[in-house]
């Protein structure tokens, strides 16, 4: 019943355009996959995105539950002139790289971090390999008209993640990178070497080779918020698992109208808290019985098909969706409950809780305006 998110330590867009192949954009609010037309020719030059999460954040997340799935999420903004089909690929990066503090609009161009040519800066000038790659890895680009460089990454089974977009699908990146994170885990926690484990150097996000090497046409601009965004949509790596416990199905409310109330809601939580919320579930129209104590003192239960969801109270964005596997509600002798890791939510925001219950009468959503705030 858990979602746990971590946020990037660093990110950057690198450009193969010969006017920008030394450009560092580590401080930009936007990451972009774009094919830019050359200033002096009709060649279209691709960009790539680098993004990395810290070892300590990865270890903390992995130690929460080792039976996880992990999704890399980037949130879209202001795409331009997109082709009807977009194919992107995600790989783990082989070598370390510097984020830098440059911006696309800087004049003169800033080169104090990674770029298409260099993985550190224009002073030290440590180049990305363009041939004789290490075992199980590759890099650069297979086009004689585009400058060699642009990163090094592992290839093969378990290392390549793909996501395809069409004109009818959302353009947010939401890629299952569990296989790669498991390899980071094997290296971080068990010192396993390639191919079982690999050091965490982050992810490279790029167009597929056929799009990158087609220098005759653009594919539009895919734009995403970076870790430096001033919005509530920075990239994140979300870990999910199911540790729900529900042994009360035999006395669950399988039919009838219900009232649901939330308790143990402090309404304000520090970003480091792990909060447990509880639900009071009871019949809206209880059967008349003659007893010596109030029925309201007895806990009621949803069925095992019950879930929670979180929305941003201001924007209505779904922060945690109803997930049939990983947002199940648990049940014990005290009633229904669930846990939220507050550090996976943006601070200084209000959030709203919703609940979904499925029983013999169908599906019902309970939205009773239960709010809480995360503070620093």
Coordinates of N, CA, C and O in Angstrom, one line a residue, residues 122-286:
X122 N 34.5 22.3 -19.6 CA 35.4 22.8 -20.7 C 36.8 23.0 -20.3 O 37.7 23.1 -21.1
X123 N 37.0 23.0 -18.9 CA 38.4 23.2 -18.4 C 39.1 21.9 -18.3 O 40.2 21.7 -18.8
X124 N 38.5 20.9 -17.7 CA 39.1 19.6 -17.5 C 39.0 18.8 -18.8 O 39.9 18.0 -19.2
X125 N 37.9 19.0 -19.6 CA 37.8 18.4 -20.9 C 37.9 16.9 -20.9 O 38.6 16.3 -21.8
X126 N 37.1 16.2 -20.0 CA 37.0 14.8 -20.1 C 35.9 14.4 -21.0 O 34.8 14.6 -20.8
X127 N 36.3 13.8 -22.2 CA 35.4 13.6 -23.3 C 34.6 12.3 -23.0 O 35.1 11.4 -22.3
X128 N 33.4 12.3 -23.5 CA 32.6 11.0 -23.6 C 33.4 10.1 -24.6 O 33.8 10.6 -25.6
X129 N 33.5 8.8 -24.3 CA 34.0 7.9 -25.3 C 33.2 7.9 -26.6 O 32.0 8.0 -26.5
X130 N 33.9 7.8 -27.7 CA 33.2 7.7 -29.0 C 33.5 6.4 -29.7 O 33.0 6.1 -30.8
X131 N 34.3 5.5 -29.1 CA 34.7 4.2 -29.6 C 35.3 3.4 -28.5 O 35.6 4.0 -27.4
X132 N 35.6 2.1 -28.8 CA 36.3 1.3 -27.8 C 35.6 1.4 -26.4 O 36.2 1.6 -25.4
X133 N 34.3 1.2 -26.5 CA 33.5 1.2 -25.3 C 33.7 0.1 -24.3 O 34.2 -1.0 -24.8
X134 N 33.5 0.3 -23.0 CA 33.6 -0.8 -22.1 C 32.6 -1.9 -22.3 O 31.6 -1.7 -23.0
X135 N 32.8 -3.0 -21.7 CA 32.0 -4.2 -21.9 C 30.5 -3.9 -21.7 O 30.1 -3.3 -20.7
X136 N 29.7 -4.3 -22.6 CA 28.2 -4.1 -22.5 C 27.7 -2.7 -22.7 O 26.6 -2.4 -22.3
X137 N 28.5 -1.8 -23.2 CA 28.1 -0.4 -23.3 C 28.4 0.1 -24.7 O 29.1 -0.5 -25.5
X138 N 27.8 1.2 -25.0 CA 28.0 1.9 -26.2 C 27.8 3.4 -26.0 O 27.7 3.9 -24.8
X139 N 27.7 4.2 -27.1 CA 27.5 5.7 -26.9 C 27.6 6.4 -28.2 O 27.6 5.8 -29.3
X140 N 27.8 7.7 -28.1 CA 28.0 8.6 -29.3 C 26.8 8.5 -30.2 O 25.6 8.3 -29.7
X141 N 27.0 8.6 -31.5 CA 25.9 8.6 -32.5 C 26.4 8.1 -33.8 O 27.5 8.4 -34.2
X142 N 25.6 7.4 -34.5 CA 26.0 6.8 -35.8 C 25.6 7.7 -37.0 O 24.8 7.3 -37.8
X143 N 26.2 8.8 -37.0 CA 26.0 9.7 -38.1 C 27.3 10.5 -38.4 O 27.7 11.3 -37.5
X144 N 27.8 10.4 -39.6 CA 29.1 11.2 -39.8 C 28.9 12.7 -39.8 O 29.9 13.4 -39.7
X145 N 27.7 13.2 -39.9 CA 27.5 14.6 -40.0 C 27.2 15.2 -38.7 O 27.0 16.4 -38.6
X146 N 27.2 14.4 -37.6 CA 26.9 14.9 -36.3 C 28.1 14.6 -35.4 O 28.7 13.5 -35.4
X147 N 28.5 15.6 -34.6 CA 29.7 15.5 -33.8 C 29.6 14.3 -32.8 O 28.6 14.1 -32.2
X148 N 30.7 13.5 -32.8 CA 30.7 12.3 -31.9 C 30.6 12.8 -30.4 O 31.1 13.8 -30.1
X149 N 30.0 12.0 -29.6 CA 29.8 12.3 -28.2 C 28.4 12.0 -27.7 O 27.7 11.2 -28.3
X150 N 28.0 12.7 -26.7 CA 26.6 12.6 -26.3 C 26.3 11.6 -25.2 O 25.1 11.2 -25.0
X151 N 27.3 11.1 -24.6 CA 27.1 10.1 -23.5 C 27.5 8.7 -23.8 O 27.8 8.3 -24.9
X152 N 27.6 7.9 -22.7 CA 27.9 6.5 -22.8 C 26.9 5.7 -21.9 O 26.5 6.2 -20.8
X153 N 26.4 4.6 -22.4 CA 25.3 3.9 -21.7 C 25.4 2.4 -21.9 O 26.0 1.9 -22.9
X154 N 24.9 1.7 -20.9 CA 24.8 0.2 -21.0 C 23.7 -0.2 -22.0 O 22.7 0.5 -22.1
X155 N 23.9 -1.3 -22.6 CA 22.9 -1.9 -23.6 C 22.6 -3.3 -23.3 O 23.3 -3.9 -22.4
X156 N 21.6 -3.8 -24.0 CA 21.3 -5.3 -23.8 C 20.1 -5.5 -22.9 O 19.5 -4.5 -22.4
X157 N 19.8 -6.7 -22.7 CA 18.6 -7.1 -21.9 C 18.7 -6.5 -20.5 O 19.7 -6.7 -19.8
X158 N 17.6 -5.9 -20.0 CA 17.5 -5.3 -18.7 C 18.1 -3.9 -18.6 O 18.0 -3.3 -17.6
X159 N 18.7 -3.4 -19.7 CA 19.3 -2.1 -19.7 C 18.5 -1.1 -20.5 O 18.7 0.1 -20.4
X160 N 17.7 -1.6 -21.4 CA 17.0 -0.7 -22.4 C 15.5 -0.6 -22.0 O 14.9 -1.6 -21.8
X161 N 15.0 0.7 -21.8 CA 13.6 0.9 -21.6 C 13.1 1.8 -22.7 O 13.7 2.8 -23.0
X162 N 12.0 1.5 -23.2 CA 11.4 2.2 -24.3 C 10.0 2.8 -23.9 O 9.3 2.1 -23.2
X163 N 9.7 3.9 -24.5 CA 8.3 4.4 -24.3 C 7.9 5.1 -25.6 O 8.7 5.9 -26.2
X164 N 6.7 4.8 -26.1 CA 6.2 5.4 -27.4 C 5.0 6.3 -27.1 O 4.2 6.0 -26.3
X165 N 5.0 7.4 -27.8 CA 3.9 8.3 -27.7 C 3.2 8.5 -29.1 O 3.9 8.4 -30.1
X166 N 1.9 8.6 -29.1 CA 1.2 9.0 -30.3 C 0.4 10.2 -30.0 O 0.4 10.8 -28.9
X167 N -0.2 10.7 -31.0 CA -1.0 12.0 -30.9 C -2.1 11.9 -29.9 O -2.7 12.9 -29.5
X168 N -2.5 10.7 -29.5 CA -3.7 10.5 -28.7 C -3.3 10.1 -27.2 O -4.2 9.8 -26.4
X169 N -2.0 10.1 -26.9 CA -1.6 9.7 -25.6 C -0.9 10.8 -24.9 O -0.3 11.7 -25.5
X170 N -1.0 10.8 -23.5 CA -0.3 11.8 -22.7 C 1.2 11.7 -23.0 O 1.8 10.7 -23.3
X171 N 1.9 12.9 -22.9 CA 3.3 13.0 -23.3 C 4.2 13.0 -22.0 O 5.4 13.1 -22.2
X172 N 3.7 12.8 -20.9 CA 4.5 12.6 -19.7 C 5.3 11.3 -19.8 O 4.8 10.3 -20.3
X173 N 6.6 11.3 -19.4 CA 7.3 10.1 -19.4 C 7.0 9.4 -18.1 O 7.1 9.9 -17.0
X174 N 6.6 8.1 -18.2 CA 6.3 7.3 -17.0 C 6.8 5.9 -17.4 O 6.0 5.0 -17.8
X175 N 8.1 5.7 -17.2 CA 8.7 4.5 -17.7 C 9.1 3.5 -16.5 O 9.7 4.0 -15.5
X176 N 8.8 2.3 -16.7 CA 9.1 1.3 -15.7 C 10.6 0.9 -15.8 O 11.0 0.3 -16.8
X177 N 11.4 1.4 -14.9 CA 12.9 1.3 -14.9 C 13.3 0.3 -13.8 O 14.5 0.4 -13.4
X178 N 12.4 -0.6 -13.4 CA 12.7 -1.5 -12.3 C 14.0 -2.3 -12.5 O 14.8 -2.5 -11.7
X179 N 14.1 -2.8 -13.8 CA 15.3 -3.7 -14.1 C 16.6 -2.9 -13.9 O 17.6 -3.5 -13.4
X180 N 16.6 -1.6 -14.2 CA 17.8 -0.8 -14.1 C 18.1 -0.5 -12.6 O 19.2 -0.7 -12.1
X181 N 17.0 -0.1 -11.9 CA 17.2 0.2 -10.5 C 17.6 -1.0 -9.7 O 18.4 -0.9 -8.7
X182 N 17.1 -2.2 -10.1 CA 17.6 -3.4 -9.4 C 19.1 -3.6 -9.6 O 19.8 -4.1 -8.7
X183 N 19.6 -3.3 -10.7 CA 21.1 -3.4 -10.9 C 21.8 -2.3 -10.1 O 22.9 -2.6 -9.6
X184 N 21.2 -1.1 -10.0 CA 21.8 -0.1 -9.0 C 21.8 -0.7 -7.6 O 22.8 -0.6 -6.9
X185 N 20.7 -1.3 -7.2 CA 20.6 -1.9 -5.9 C 21.6 -3.0 -5.7 O 22.3 -3.0 -4.6
X186 N 21.8 -3.8 -6.7 CA 22.8 -4.9 -6.5 C 24.2 -4.4 -6.3 O 25.0 -5.0 -5.6
X187 N 24.5 -3.2 -6.9 CA 25.8 -2.6 -6.7 C 25.9 -1.9 -5.4 O 26.9 -2.0 -4.7
X188 N 24.9 -1.1 -5.1 CA 24.9 -0.3 -3.8 C 24.9 -1.2 -2.6 O 25.6 -0.9 -1.6
X189 N 24.0 -2.2 -2.6 CA 23.8 -3.0 -1.3 C 24.6 -4.3 -1.2 O 24.8 -4.8 -0.1
X190 N 25.0 -4.8 -2.4 CA 25.7 -6.1 -2.4 C 27.0 -6.1 -3.1 O 27.7 -7.1 -3.3
X191 N 27.4 -4.9 -3.6 CA 28.7 -4.7 -4.3 C 28.9 -5.7 -5.5 O 30.0 -6.1 -5.8
X192 N 27.7 -6.0 -6.1 CA 27.7 -6.9 -7.3 C 28.3 -6.1 -8.5 O 28.0 -4.9 -8.7
X193 N 29.0 -6.8 -9.4 CA 29.6 -6.1 -10.6 C 28.8 -6.4 -11.8 O 27.8 -7.3 -11.8
X194 N 29.1 -5.7 -12.9 CA 28.4 -5.9 -14.2 C 28.4 -7.4 -14.5 O 29.4 -8.1 -14.4
X195 N 27.3 -8.0 -15.1 CA 26.1 -7.4 -15.5 C 25.0 -7.4 -14.4 O 23.9 -6.9 -14.6
X196 N 25.3 -8.0 -13.2 CA 24.3 -8.1 -12.2 C 24.1 -6.8 -11.5 O 22.9 -6.3 -11.3
X197 N 25.2 -6.1 -11.2 CA 25.1 -4.8 -10.6 C 25.9 -3.8 -11.4 O 26.9 -4.1 -12.1
X198 N 25.5 -2.5 -11.4 CA 26.2 -1.4 -12.1 C 26.1 -0.2 -11.1 O 25.2 0.0 -10.4
X199 N 27.2 0.6 -11.2 CA 27.1 1.8 -10.3 C 26.1 2.8 -10.8 O 25.8 2.9 -12.0
X200 N 25.5 3.5 -9.9 CA 24.5 4.5 -10.2 C 25.1 5.8 -10.8 O 25.7 6.6 -10.1
X201 N 25.0 5.9 -12.1 CA 25.4 7.2 -12.8 C 24.2 7.9 -13.4 O 24.4 8.8 -14.1
X202 N 23.0 7.4 -13.1 CA 21.8 8.0 -13.6 C 21.3 7.4 -14.9 O 21.8 6.4 -15.4
X203 N 20.4 8.2 -15.6 CA 19.8 7.7 -16.8 C 20.0 8.7 -17.9 O 20.1 9.9 -17.7
X204 N 20.2 8.2 -19.1 CA 20.1 9.0 -20.3 C 18.8 8.8 -21.1 O 18.4 7.6 -21.2
X205 N 18.2 9.8 -21.5 CA 16.9 9.7 -22.2 C 17.2 10.3 -23.6 O 17.7 11.4 -23.8
X206 N 16.8 9.6 -24.6 CA 17.2 10.0 -26.0 C 16.1 9.5 -27.0 O 15.3 8.6 -26.6
X207 N 16.0 10.1 -28.1 CA 15.2 9.6 -29.2 C 15.8 8.2 -29.6 O 17.0 8.0 -29.5
X208 N 15.0 7.4 -30.2 CA 15.5 6.1 -30.8 C 16.5 6.4 -31.9 O 16.5 7.5 -32.5
X209 N 17.4 5.5 -32.2 CA 18.4 5.7 -33.2 C 17.9 6.2 -34.6 O 18.5 7.0 -35.2
X210 N 16.8 5.6 -35.0 CA 16.3 5.9 -36.3 C 15.8 7.4 -36.4 O 16.0 8.0 -37.4
X211 N 15.3 7.9 -35.3 CA 14.9 9.3 -35.3 C 16.1 10.2 -35.2 O 16.3 11.2 -35.9
X212 N 17.1 9.9 -34.3 CA 18.3 10.7 -34.1 C 19.1 10.8 -35.4 O 19.6 11.9 -35.7
X213 N 19.2 9.7 -36.1 CA 20.1 9.7 -37.3 C 19.4 10.2 -38.5 O 20.1 10.3 -39.6
X214 N 18.1 10.5 -38.5 CA 17.4 11.1 -39.6 C 17.7 12.6 -39.6 O 16.9 13.3 -38.9
X215 N 18.7 13.0 -40.2 CA 19.2 14.4 -40.1 C 18.4 15.3 -41.0 O 18.6 16.5 -41.0
X216 N 17.4 14.8 -41.8 CA 16.7 15.6 -42.7 C 15.4 16.2 -42.2 O 14.7 16.9 -42.9
X217 N 15.0 15.8 -41.0 CA 13.7 16.3 -40.5 C 13.7 16.4 -39.0 O 14.4 15.7 -38.3
X218 N 12.9 17.3 -38.5 CA 12.7 17.5 -37.1 C 11.6 16.5 -36.6 O 10.9 15.9 -37.4
X219 N 11.6 16.3 -35.3 CA 10.6 15.5 -34.7 C 9.7 16.3 -33.7 O 9.0 15.8 -32.9
X220 N 10.0 17.6 -33.7 CA 9.3 18.5 -32.7 C 10.1 18.6 -31.5 O 11.2 18.1 -31.3
X221 N 9.5 19.3 -30.5 CA 10.2 19.6 -29.2 C 9.4 18.9 -28.1 O 8.2 19.2 -27.8
X222 N 10.0 17.9 -27.4 CA 9.5 17.3 -26.2 C 10.1 18.0 -25.0 O 11.3 17.8 -24.8
X223 N 9.3 18.7 -24.3 CA 9.8 19.5 -23.2 C 9.3 19.0 -21.8 O 8.1 18.7 -21.7
X224 N 10.2 18.9 -20.8 CA 9.8 18.4 -19.5 C 10.4 19.3 -18.4 O 11.5 19.9 -18.6
X225 N 9.7 19.4 -17.3 CA 10.2 20.2 -16.2 C 11.4 19.5 -15.6 O 11.5 18.3 -15.5
X226 N 12.4 20.3 -15.2 CA 13.6 19.8 -14.6 C 13.5 19.9 -13.1 O 12.6 20.4 -12.5
X227 N 14.6 19.4 -12.4 CA 14.6 19.5 -11.0 C 14.7 21.0 -10.5 O 14.4 21.3 -9.4
X228 N 15.1 21.9 -11.4 CA 15.2 23.3 -11.1 C 13.9 24.1 -11.3 O 13.8 25.3 -11.2
X229 N 12.8 23.3 -11.7 CA 11.5 24.0 -11.9 C 11.0 24.7 -10.7 O 11.3 24.3 -9.6
X230 N 10.2 25.8 -10.9 CA 9.6 26.5 -9.8 C 8.1 26.0 -9.7 O 7.3 26.6 -9.0
X231 N 7.8 24.9 -10.4 CA 6.4 24.4 -10.3 C 6.4 23.2 -9.4 O 7.4 22.9 -8.7
X232 N 5.3 22.5 -9.3 CA 5.2 21.3 -8.5 C 5.5 20.0 -9.3 O 5.1 18.9 -8.8
X233 N 6.1 20.2 -10.4 CA 6.3 19.0 -11.3 C 7.7 18.6 -11.6 O 8.1 18.4 -12.8
X234 N 8.6 18.6 -10.6 CA 10.0 18.1 -10.9 C 9.9 16.6 -11.3 O 9.0 15.9 -11.0
X235 N 11.0 16.1 -12.0 CA 11.1 14.7 -12.2 C 11.1 13.9 -10.9 O 11.5 14.5 -9.9
X236 N 10.7 12.7 -11.0 CA 10.9 11.9 -9.8 C 11.0 10.4 -10.1 O 10.6 10.0 -11.2
X237 N 11.5 9.6 -9.2 CA 11.6 8.2 -9.3 C 10.7 7.6 -8.3 O 10.9 7.8 -7.1
X238 N 9.6 7.0 -8.7 CA 8.6 6.5 -7.7 C 8.7 5.0 -7.5 O 8.7 4.2 -8.5
X239 N 8.9 4.6 -6.3 CA 8.9 3.2 -5.9 C 7.5 2.8 -5.4 O 6.9 3.6 -4.6
X240 N 7.1 1.6 -5.8 CA 5.7 1.2 -5.4 C 5.8 -0.3 -5.0 O 6.6 -1.1 -5.5
X241 N 5.0 -0.6 -4.0 CA 4.9 -2.0 -3.5 C 3.6 -2.2 -2.8 O 3.0 -1.2 -2.4
X242 N 3.3 -3.4 -2.6 CA 2.0 -3.8 -1.9 C 2.4 -4.5 -0.6 O 2.9 -5.6 -0.6
X243 N 2.2 -3.8 0.5 CA 2.4 -4.5 1.8 C 1.1 -4.4 2.6 O 1.2 -4.5 3.9
X244 N 0.0 -4.3 1.9 CA -1.3 -4.2 2.6 C -1.6 -5.5 3.3 O -1.2 -6.6 2.9
X245 N -2.4 -5.4 4.4 CA -2.8 -6.6 5.2 C -4.3 -6.4 5.4 O -4.7 -5.3 5.9
X246 N -5.1 -7.4 5.0 CA -6.6 -7.3 5.2 C -7.1 -8.7 5.4 O -7.3 -9.4 4.5
X247 N -7.4 -8.9 6.7 CA -7.9 -10.2 7.1 C -9.4 -10.1 7.6 O -9.8 -11.0 8.3
X248 N -10.0 -9.0 7.2 CA -11.4 -8.8 7.7 C -12.4 -8.9 6.6 O -13.5 -8.4 6.8
X249 N -12.1 -9.6 5.5 CA -13.1 -9.6 4.4 C -14.4 -10.3 4.8 O -15.5 -10.0 4.3
X250 N -14.3 -11.2 5.7 CA -15.5 -12.0 6.2 C -16.5 -11.1 6.8 O -17.7 -11.4 6.8
X251 N -16.1 -9.9 7.4 CA -17.1 -9.0 8.0 C -17.1 -7.6 7.3 O -17.5 -6.6 7.9
X252 N -16.6 -7.6 6.1 CA -16.5 -6.3 5.3 C -17.9 -6.0 4.8 O -18.8 -6.8 4.7
X253 N -18.1 -4.7 4.5 CA -19.4 -4.2 4.0 C -19.5 -4.5 2.5 O -19.0 -3.8 1.6
X254 N -20.2 -5.6 2.2 CA -20.3 -6.0 0.8 C -21.5 -5.4 0.1 O -21.6 -5.6 -1.1
X255 N -22.3 -4.7 0.8 CA -23.4 -4.0 0.1 C -24.0 -2.9 1.1 O -23.6 -2.9 2.2
X256 N -24.8 -2.1 0.5 CA -25.4 -1.0 1.3 C -24.7 0.3 1.2 O -23.5 0.3 0.9
X257 N -25.4 1.4 1.5 CA -24.7 2.7 1.5 C -23.9 2.9 2.8 O -24.3 2.5 3.9
X258 N -22.8 3.6 2.6 CA -21.8 3.7 3.7 C -21.5 5.2 4.0 O -21.5 6.0 3.1
X259 N -21.1 5.5 5.2 CA -20.5 6.7 5.6 C -19.1 6.4 6.0 O -18.7 5.4 6.6
X260 N -18.2 7.3 5.5 CA -16.8 7.1 5.7 C -16.2 8.4 6.3 O -16.5 9.5 5.8
X261 N -15.4 8.3 7.4 CA -14.8 9.5 8.0 C -13.3 9.1 8.3 O -13.0 8.0 8.5
X262 N -12.5 10.2 8.2 CA -11.1 10.0 8.4 C -10.7 10.5 9.8 O -11.2 11.6 10.2
X263 N -9.9 9.8 10.5 CA -9.4 10.3 11.7 C -7.9 10.0 11.8 O -7.3 9.3 11.0
X264 N -7.3 10.6 12.9 CA -5.8 10.6 13.0 C -5.2 11.4 11.9 O -4.1 11.1 11.4
X265 N -5.9 12.4 11.4 CA -5.3 13.3 10.5 C -4.9 14.6 11.2 O -5.7 15.4 11.6
X266 N -3.6 14.8 11.3 CA -3.0 16.0 12.0 C -3.2 17.2 11.1 O -3.0 18.3 11.6
X267 N -3.5 17.0 9.9 CA -3.7 18.1 8.9 C -2.4 18.9 8.5 O -2.4 19.6 7.5
X268 N -1.4 18.7 9.2 CA -0.1 19.4 8.9 C 1.0 18.4 9.2 O 1.1 17.9 10.4
X269 N 1.9 18.1 8.2 CA 2.9 17.1 8.4 C 4.3 17.6 7.9 O 4.3 18.3 6.9
X270 N 5.3 17.2 8.7 CA 6.6 17.5 8.3 C 7.0 16.6 7.1 O 6.5 15.5 7.0
X271 N 7.9 17.1 6.2 CA 8.2 16.4 5.0 C 8.9 15.0 5.3 O 8.9 14.2 4.4
X272 N 9.4 14.9 6.5 CA 10.1 13.6 6.9 C 9.2 12.6 7.5 O 9.7 11.5 7.9
X273 N 8.0 12.9 7.7 CA 7.1 12.0 8.5 C 6.5 10.9 7.6 O 6.4 11.0 6.4
X274 N 6.3 9.8 8.3 CA 5.6 8.6 7.7 C 4.2 8.5 8.4 O 4.2 8.0 9.6
X275 N 3.2 9.0 7.8 CA 1.9 9.2 8.5 C 1.0 8.0 8.3 O 0.9 7.5 7.2
X276 N 0.4 7.5 9.3 CA -0.7 6.5 9.2 C -2.0 7.1 9.5 O -2.3 7.7 10.5
X277 N -2.9 7.0 8.5 CA -4.3 7.6 8.5 C -5.2 6.4 8.8 O -5.0 5.3 8.3
X278 N -6.3 6.7 9.4 CA -7.3 5.6 9.7 C -8.7 6.1 9.2 O -9.0 7.3 9.2
X279 N -9.5 5.1 8.9 CA -10.9 5.4 8.4 C -11.9 4.7 9.3 O -11.7 3.6 9.8
X280 N -13.0 5.4 9.5 CA -14.1 4.9 10.2 C -15.2 4.6 9.2 O -15.7 5.5 8.5
X281 N -15.5 3.4 9.0 CA -16.5 2.9 8.0 C -17.7 2.4 8.7 O -17.6 1.5 9.6
X282 N -18.9 2.9 8.4 CA -20.1 2.4 9.0 C -21.3 2.5 8.0 O -21.3 3.3 7.1
X283 N -22.3 1.8 8.3 CA -23.5 1.8 7.5 C -24.2 3.2 7.6 O -24.3 3.7 8.7
X284 N -24.7 3.7 6.5 CA -25.4 4.9 6.5 C -26.7 4.8 7.2 O -27.2 5.6 7.9
X285 N -27.3 3.6 6.9 CA -28.6 3.3 7.5 C -28.5 2.0 8.3 O -28.8 0.9 7.7
X286 N -28.0 2.0 9.5 CA -27.8 0.7 10.2 C -29.1 0.0 10.5 O -30.1 0.6 10.8

